[in-house]
Amino acid sequence: MDVPELLRRAARHVPAVATGAAGTTVADANEYLDHDEWKVALDILVELGDAYRSETASWDLPAEAARMMRLSRTERWCHWRRFEVVHGVMRADLQLVDPDVAGGRRTPIPGDGRLRPLWDIGDVTPAGDPDLYVARLWVEAQPDLQPGGRAVIRLAPLRPQRWRRLAAGDVITMHEQVPVVGTATIVESVLPVGDPRKT
């Protein structure tokens, strides 16, 4: 299957009433496809994915198109959003420790979901030590997070079920070694569709 066909199939999953932040609709994506503007059509479809309750196919098809177009960040974002469809959305406001403080990062955090730090979400081991869990992070609205910086992030836990008790306002800490690297306050926690705890 070629890129235009992947994008046309993805467009069929988007409701006609879905509207992106810039006022774009699936009709706009199809119009760009008619003019062989694949990248613009892909960008519109990715943006529209946040405007309705998307399904996994809504992200699988654009991810494959992005892979074929060698748009690696867009491909990773589509895989990330697919994960969120299945496991829910977890967003937090992260403040990194100053780089001059013990444990502070001296290099930027890549913003595209590659970093897999440990997180203290409040659980303890039988010995009474913090029980740390792995979760990838995606930095919103910027390519990376500078040392000592602050940004809203999205989290993709290795074991999402352990994180589902977290709610807006809960504070967790990020670790790469023993000292705390950053402190994050949950700003949004959305359970996946079909979770029995979802109201």
PDB file of C-alpha atoms in Angstrom:
ATOM      1  CA  MET A   1       0.000   0.000   0.000  1.00  0.00           C
ATOM      2  CA  ASP A   2       1.395   3.410  -0.934  1.00  0.00           C
ATOM      3  CA  VAL A   3       1.365   6.625   1.103  1.00  0.00           C
ATOM      4  CA  PRO A   4      -1.723   8.235  -0.526  1.00  0.00           C
ATOM      5  CA  GLU A   5      -3.792   5.087   0.012  1.00  0.00           C
ATOM      6  CA  LEU A   6      -2.696   4.827   3.658  1.00  0.00           C
ATOM      7  CA  LEU A   7      -3.675   8.446   4.216  1.00  0.00           C
ATOM      8  CA  ARG A   8      -7.013   8.054   2.419  1.00  0.00           C
ATOM      9  CA  ARG A   9      -7.797   5.023   4.567  1.00  0.00           C
ATOM     10  CA  ALA A  10      -6.827   6.989   7.682  1.00  0.00           C
ATOM     11  CA  ALA A  11      -9.083   9.852   6.570  1.00  0.00           C
ATOM     12  CA  ARG A  12     -12.057   7.474   6.427  1.00  0.00           C
ATOM     13  CA  HIS A  13     -11.721   6.986  10.207  1.00  0.00           C
ATOM     14  CA  VAL A  14     -12.064  10.720  10.930  1.00  0.00           C
ATOM     15  CA  PRO A  15     -15.606  12.042  11.561  1.00  0.00           C
ATOM     16  CA  ALA A  16     -16.583  14.838   9.173  1.00  0.00           C
ATOM     17  CA  VAL A  17     -17.441  17.071  12.145  1.00  0.00           C
ATOM     18  CA  ALA A  18     -13.976  16.759  13.761  1.00  0.00           C
ATOM     19  CA  THR A  19     -12.175  20.103  13.670  1.00  0.00           C
ATOM     20  CA  GLY A  20      -8.495  20.781  14.368  1.00  0.00           C
ATOM     21  CA  ALA A  21      -7.112  23.724  16.321  1.00  0.00           C
ATOM     22  CA  ALA A  22      -6.644  25.691  13.087  1.00  0.00           C
ATOM     23  CA  GLY A  23     -10.197  24.906  11.932  1.00  0.00           C
ATOM     24  CA  THR A  24      -9.096  22.152   9.553  1.00  0.00           C
ATOM     25  CA  THR A  25     -11.283  19.136   8.821  1.00  0.00           C
ATOM     26  CA  VAL A  26     -10.905  15.799   7.072  1.00  0.00           C
ATOM     27  CA  ALA A  27     -12.167  17.511   3.899  1.00  0.00           C
ATOM     28  CA  ASP A  28      -9.024  19.657   3.980  1.00  0.00           C
ATOM     29  CA  ALA A  29      -6.838  16.567   4.352  1.00  0.00           C
ATOM     30  CA  ASN A  30      -8.545  14.951   1.366  1.00  0.00           C
ATOM     31  CA  GLU A  31      -8.119  18.109  -0.695  1.00  0.00           C
ATOM     32  CA  TYR A  32      -4.382  18.148   0.003  1.00  0.00           C
ATOM     33  CA  LEU A  33      -4.220  14.469  -0.931  1.00  0.00           C
ATOM     34  CA  ASP A  34      -5.914  15.302  -4.243  1.00  0.00           C
ATOM     35  CA  HIS A  35      -3.024  17.710  -4.909  1.00  0.00           C
ATOM     36  CA  ASP A  36      -0.308  15.230  -3.809  1.00  0.00           C
ATOM     37  CA  GLU A  37       0.516  17.290  -0.713  1.00  0.00           C
ATOM     38  CA  TRP A  38       1.040  14.196   1.435  1.00  0.00           C
ATOM     39  CA  LYS A  39       2.942  15.830   4.286  1.00  0.00           C
ATOM     40  CA  VAL A  40       0.297  18.514   4.808  1.00  0.00           C
ATOM     41  CA  ALA A  41      -2.477  15.893   4.659  1.00  0.00           C
ATOM     42  CA  LEU A  42      -0.620  13.764   7.203  1.00  0.00           C
ATOM     43  CA  ASP A  43      -0.151  16.742   9.536  1.00  0.00           C
ATOM     44  CA  ILE A  44      -3.887  17.510   9.371  1.00  0.00           C
ATOM     45  CA  LEU A  45      -4.853  13.893  10.086  1.00  0.00           C
ATOM     46  CA  VAL A  46      -2.470  13.762  13.054  1.00  0.00           C
ATOM     47  CA  GLU A  47      -3.896  17.009  14.430  1.00  0.00           C
ATOM     48  CA  LEU A  48      -7.460  15.765  13.938  1.00  0.00           C
ATOM     49  CA  GLY A  49      -6.639  12.628  15.923  1.00  0.00           C
ATOM     50  CA  ASP A  50      -6.994  14.713  19.091  1.00  0.00           C
ATOM     51  CA  ALA A  51     -10.375  16.147  18.033  1.00  0.00           C
ATOM     52  CA  TYR A  52     -12.402  12.934  18.394  1.00  0.00           C
ATOM     53  CA  ARG A  53     -12.305   9.616  20.239  1.00  0.00           C
ATOM     54  CA  SER A  54      -9.812   7.905  17.960  1.00  0.00           C
ATOM     55  CA  GLU A  55      -9.207   4.194  17.551  1.00  0.00           C
ATOM     56  CA  THR A  56      -5.921   2.358  17.074  1.00  0.00           C
ATOM     57  CA  ALA A  57      -6.312   2.310  13.272  1.00  0.00           C
ATOM     58  CA  SER A  58      -6.541   6.116  13.367  1.00  0.00           C
ATOM     59  CA  TRP A  59      -2.881   6.044  14.439  1.00  0.00           C
ATOM     60  CA  ASP A  60      -1.576   2.863  12.768  1.00  0.00           C
ATOM     61  CA  LEU A  61      -2.250   4.118   9.246  1.00  0.00           C
ATOM     62  CA  PRO A  62      -0.635   7.573   9.667  1.00  0.00           C
ATOM     63  CA  ALA A  63       2.291   5.928  11.496  1.00  0.00           C
ATOM     64  CA  GLU A  64       2.963   3.689   8.514  1.00  0.00           C
ATOM     65  CA  ALA A  65       2.624   6.632   6.103  1.00  0.00           C
ATOM     66  CA  ALA A  66       5.068   8.652   8.234  1.00  0.00           C
ATOM     67  CA  ARG A  67       7.504   5.714   8.247  1.00  0.00           C
ATOM     68  CA  MET A  68       7.354   5.497   4.444  1.00  0.00           C
ATOM     69  CA  MET A  69       7.904   9.268   4.220  1.00  0.00           C
ATOM     70  CA  ARG A  70      10.849   9.042   6.672  1.00  0.00           C
ATOM     71  CA  LEU A  71       9.184  11.405   9.154  1.00  0.00           C
ATOM     72  CA  SER A  72      10.490   9.673  12.258  1.00  0.00           C
ATOM     73  CA  ARG A  73       9.167  12.089  14.882  1.00  0.00           C
ATOM     74  CA  THR A  74       5.665  11.988  13.387  1.00  0.00           C
ATOM     75  CA  GLU A  75       5.859   8.196  13.246  1.00  0.00           C
ATOM     76  CA  ARG A  76       6.861   8.033  16.933  1.00  0.00           C
ATOM     77  CA  TRP A  77       4.045  10.429  17.855  1.00  0.00           C
ATOM     78  CA  CYS A  78       1.486   8.240  16.077  1.00  0.00           C
ATOM     79  CA  HIS A  79       2.760   5.173  17.952  1.00  0.00           C
ATOM     80  CA  TRP A  80       2.623   7.176  21.184  1.00  0.00           C
ATOM     81  CA  ARG A  81      -0.986   8.211  20.575  1.00  0.00           C
ATOM     82  CA  ARG A  82      -1.904   4.608  19.742  1.00  0.00           C
ATOM     83  CA  PHE A  83      -0.495   3.598  23.135  1.00  0.00           C
ATOM     84  CA  GLU A  84      -2.691   6.252  24.761  1.00  0.00           C
ATOM     85  CA  VAL A  85      -5.801   4.950  22.991  1.00  0.00           C
ATOM     86  CA  VAL A  86      -5.159   1.515  24.501  1.00  0.00           C
ATOM     87  CA  HIS A  87      -3.786   2.497  27.935  1.00  0.00           C
ATOM     88  CA  GLY A  88      -5.085   6.005  28.650  1.00  0.00           C
ATOM     89  CA  VAL A  89      -3.523   9.464  28.795  1.00  0.00           C
ATOM     90  CA  MET A  90      -1.234  10.638  31.597  1.00  0.00           C
ATOM     91  CA  ARG A  91       0.046  14.229  31.464  1.00  0.00           C
ATOM     92  CA  ALA A  92       2.136  16.047  34.062  1.00  0.00           C
ATOM     93  CA  ASP A  93       3.908  19.331  34.685  1.00  0.00           C
ATOM     94  CA  LEU A  94       7.590  18.370  35.119  1.00  0.00           C
ATOM     95  CA  GLN A  95      10.197  20.600  36.759  1.00  0.00           C
ATOM     96  CA  LEU A  96      13.755  19.307  36.408  1.00  0.00           C
ATOM     97  CA  VAL A  97      16.259  19.775  39.217  1.00  0.00           C
ATOM     98  CA  ASP A  98      18.844  22.487  38.595  1.00  0.00           C
ATOM     99  CA  PRO A  99      21.931  20.997  36.871  1.00  0.00           C
ATOM    100  CA  ASP A 100      24.168  22.248  39.705  1.00  0.00           C
ATOM    101  CA  VAL A 101      22.246  20.179  42.277  1.00  0.00           C
ATOM    102  CA  ALA A 102      23.139  16.530  42.956  1.00  0.00           C
ATOM    103  CA  GLY A 103      21.277  14.379  40.437  1.00  0.00           C
ATOM    104  CA  GLY A 104      20.499  17.273  38.113  1.00  0.00           C
ATOM    105  CA  ARG A 105      20.729  16.522  34.404  1.00  0.00           C
ATOM    106  CA  ARG A 106      23.448  18.283  32.465  1.00  0.00           C
ATOM    107  CA  THR A 107      22.072  17.337  29.049  1.00  0.00           C
ATOM    108  CA  PRO A 108      18.629  17.970  27.540  1.00  0.00           C
ATOM    109  CA  ILE A 109      15.915  15.322  27.726  1.00  0.00           C
ATOM    110  CA  PRO A 110      14.928  14.265  24.200  1.00  0.00           C
ATOM    111  CA  GLY A 111      11.280  15.135  23.771  1.00  0.00           C
ATOM    112  CA  ASP A 112      10.215  12.308  21.481  1.00  0.00           C
ATOM    113  CA  GLY A 113       9.535   9.475  23.905  1.00  0.00           C
ATOM    114  CA  ARG A 114      12.924   7.759  23.830  1.00  0.00           C
ATOM    115  CA  LEU A 115      13.936   8.423  27.454  1.00  0.00           C
ATOM    116  CA  ARG A 116      12.716   5.769  29.931  1.00  0.00           C
ATOM    117  CA  PRO A 117      13.428   7.102  33.429  1.00  0.00           C
ATOM    118  CA  LEU A 118      12.272   5.619  36.718  1.00  0.00           C
ATOM    119  CA  TRP A 119       9.385   7.205  38.646  1.00  0.00           C
ATOM    120  CA  ASP A 120       8.369   7.167  42.296  1.00  0.00           C
ATOM    121  CA  ILE A 121       4.547   7.186  42.262  1.00  0.00           C
ATOM    122  CA  GLY A 122       4.181   6.516  45.982  1.00  0.00           C
ATOM    123  CA  ASP A 123       4.435   2.712  46.163  1.00  0.00           C
ATOM    124  CA  VAL A 124       6.918   1.015  48.500  1.00  0.00           C
ATOM    125  CA  THR A 125       8.702  -2.335  48.451  1.00  0.00           C
ATOM    126  CA  PRO A 126       8.222  -4.888  51.267  1.00  0.00           C
ATOM    127  CA  ALA A 127      11.467  -3.504  52.744  1.00  0.00           C
ATOM    128  CA  GLY A 128       9.940  -0.007  52.881  1.00  0.00           C
ATOM    129  CA  ASP A 129      11.956   1.516  50.030  1.00  0.00           C
ATOM    130  CA  PRO A 130      10.347   3.454  47.167  1.00  0.00           C
ATOM    131  CA  ASP A 131       9.163   1.065  44.449  1.00  0.00           C
ATOM    132  CA  LEU A 132      10.218   2.755  41.216  1.00  0.00           C
ATOM    133  CA  TYR A 133       8.506   2.162  37.866  1.00  0.00           C
ATOM    134  CA  VAL A 134       9.646   2.781  34.288  1.00  0.00           C
ATOM    135  CA  ALA A 135       7.723   5.214  32.089  1.00  0.00           C
ATOM    136  CA  ARG A 136       8.754   6.847  28.839  1.00  0.00           C
ATOM    137  CA  LEU A 137       8.145  10.560  28.536  1.00  0.00           C
ATOM    138  CA  TRP A 138       7.155  12.852  25.684  1.00  0.00           C
ATOM    139  CA  VAL A 139       7.766  16.593  26.029  1.00  0.00           C
ATOM    140  CA  GLU A 140       4.822  18.599  24.706  1.00  0.00           C
ATOM    141  CA  ALA A 141       5.270  21.603  22.407  1.00  0.00           C
ATOM    142  CA  GLN A 142       9.072  21.490  22.241  1.00  0.00           C
ATOM    143  CA  PRO A 143      11.723  19.157  20.807  1.00  0.00           C
ATOM    144  CA  ASP A 144      13.493  18.624  24.151  1.00  0.00           C
ATOM    145  CA  LEU A 145      13.618  19.774  27.770  1.00  0.00           C
ATOM    146  CA  GLN A 146      16.716  21.694  28.798  1.00  0.00           C
ATOM    147  CA  PRO A 147      18.537  21.006  32.108  1.00  0.00           C
ATOM    148  CA  GLY A 148      16.665  22.682  34.958  1.00  0.00           C
ATOM    149  CA  GLY A 149      13.729  23.326  32.613  1.00  0.00           C
ATOM    150  CA  ARG A 150       9.996  22.905  33.012  1.00  0.00           C
ATOM    151  CA  ALA A 151       7.405  21.521  30.598  1.00  0.00           C
ATOM    152  CA  VAL A 152       4.185  19.592  30.317  1.00  0.00           C
ATOM    153  CA  ILE A 153       4.989  15.971  29.522  1.00  0.00           C
ATOM    154  CA  ARG A 154       3.069  12.845  28.608  1.00  0.00           C
ATOM    155  CA  LEU A 155       3.923   9.552  30.286  1.00  0.00           C
ATOM    156  CA  ALA A 156       3.775   6.024  28.878  1.00  0.00           C
ATOM    157  CA  PRO A 157       4.293   3.620  31.791  1.00  0.00           C
ATOM    158  CA  LEU A 158       5.728   0.157  31.199  1.00  0.00           C
ATOM    159  CA  ARG A 159       2.962  -1.169  33.492  1.00  0.00           C
ATOM    160  CA  PRO A 160       0.076   1.278  32.976  1.00  0.00           C
ATOM    161  CA  GLN A 161      -2.286  -0.491  35.382  1.00  0.00           C
ATOM    162  CA  ARG A 162      -0.101   0.515  38.355  1.00  0.00           C
ATOM    163  CA  TRP A 163      -0.463   4.201  37.439  1.00  0.00           C
ATOM    164  CA  ARG A 164      -4.247   4.318  36.989  1.00  0.00           C
ATOM    165  CA  ARG A 165      -4.885   5.409  40.580  1.00  0.00           C
ATOM    166  CA  LEU A 166      -3.042   8.698  39.970  1.00  0.00           C
ATOM    167  CA  ALA A 167      -5.198  11.788  39.558  1.00  0.00           C
ATOM    168  CA  ALA A 168      -4.722  15.476  38.827  1.00  0.00           C
ATOM    169  CA  GLY A 169      -2.746  17.092  41.626  1.00  0.00           C
ATOM    170  CA  ASP A 170      -0.745  13.986  42.593  1.00  0.00           C
ATOM    171  CA  VAL A 171       3.020  14.572  42.781  1.00  0.00           C
ATOM    172  CA  ILE A 172       5.557  12.014  41.533  1.00  0.00           C
ATOM    173  CA  THR A 173       9.337  12.160  41.192  1.00  0.00           C
ATOM    174  CA  MET A 174      11.645  11.256  38.320  1.00  0.00           C
ATOM    175  CA  HIS A 175      14.873   9.331  38.911  1.00  0.00           C
ATOM    176  CA  GLU A 176      17.812   8.324  36.733  1.00  0.00           C
ATOM    177  CA  GLN A 177      20.092   7.505  39.661  1.00  0.00           C
ATOM    178  CA  VAL A 178      19.516   7.747  43.412  1.00  0.00           C
ATOM    179  CA  PRO A 179      18.879  11.532  43.629  1.00  0.00           C
ATOM    180  CA  VAL A 180      15.642  13.008  42.305  1.00  0.00           C
ATOM    181  CA  VAL A 181      16.026  14.379  38.758  1.00  0.00           C
ATOM    182  CA  GLY A 182      12.661  16.111  38.602  1.00  0.00           C
ATOM    183  CA  THR A 183       9.280  16.555  40.258  1.00  0.00           C
ATOM    184  CA  ALA A 184       6.057  16.238  38.300  1.00  0.00           C
ATOM    185  CA  THR A 185       2.489  17.155  39.187  1.00  0.00           C
ATOM    186  CA  ILE A 186      -0.202  15.183  37.357  1.00  0.00           C
ATOM    187  CA  VAL A 187      -2.409  17.550  35.353  1.00  0.00           C
ATOM    188  CA  GLU A 188      -4.501  14.961  33.489  1.00  0.00           C
ATOM    189  CA  SER A 189      -5.193  11.262  33.918  1.00  0.00           C
ATOM    190  CA  VAL A 190      -7.675   9.737  31.476  1.00  0.00           C
ATOM    191  CA  LEU A 191      -8.484   6.044  31.733  1.00  0.00           C
ATOM    192  CA  PRO A 192      -8.758   4.100  28.475  1.00  0.00           C
ATOM    193  CA  VAL A 193     -12.165   3.543  26.904  1.00  0.00           C
ATOM    194  CA  GLY A 194     -13.724   0.417  28.403  1.00  0.00           C
ATOM    195  CA  ASP A 195     -11.880   0.598  31.730  1.00  0.00           C
ATOM    196  CA  PRO A 196     -14.405  -0.467  34.398  1.00  0.00           C
ATOM    197  CA  ARG A 197     -13.371   2.452  36.643  1.00  0.00           C
ATOM    198  CA  LYS A 198     -14.214   5.019  33.951  1.00  0.00           C
ATOM    199  CA  THR A 199     -17.406   6.900  34.667  1.00  0.00           C
TER     200      THR A 199
END
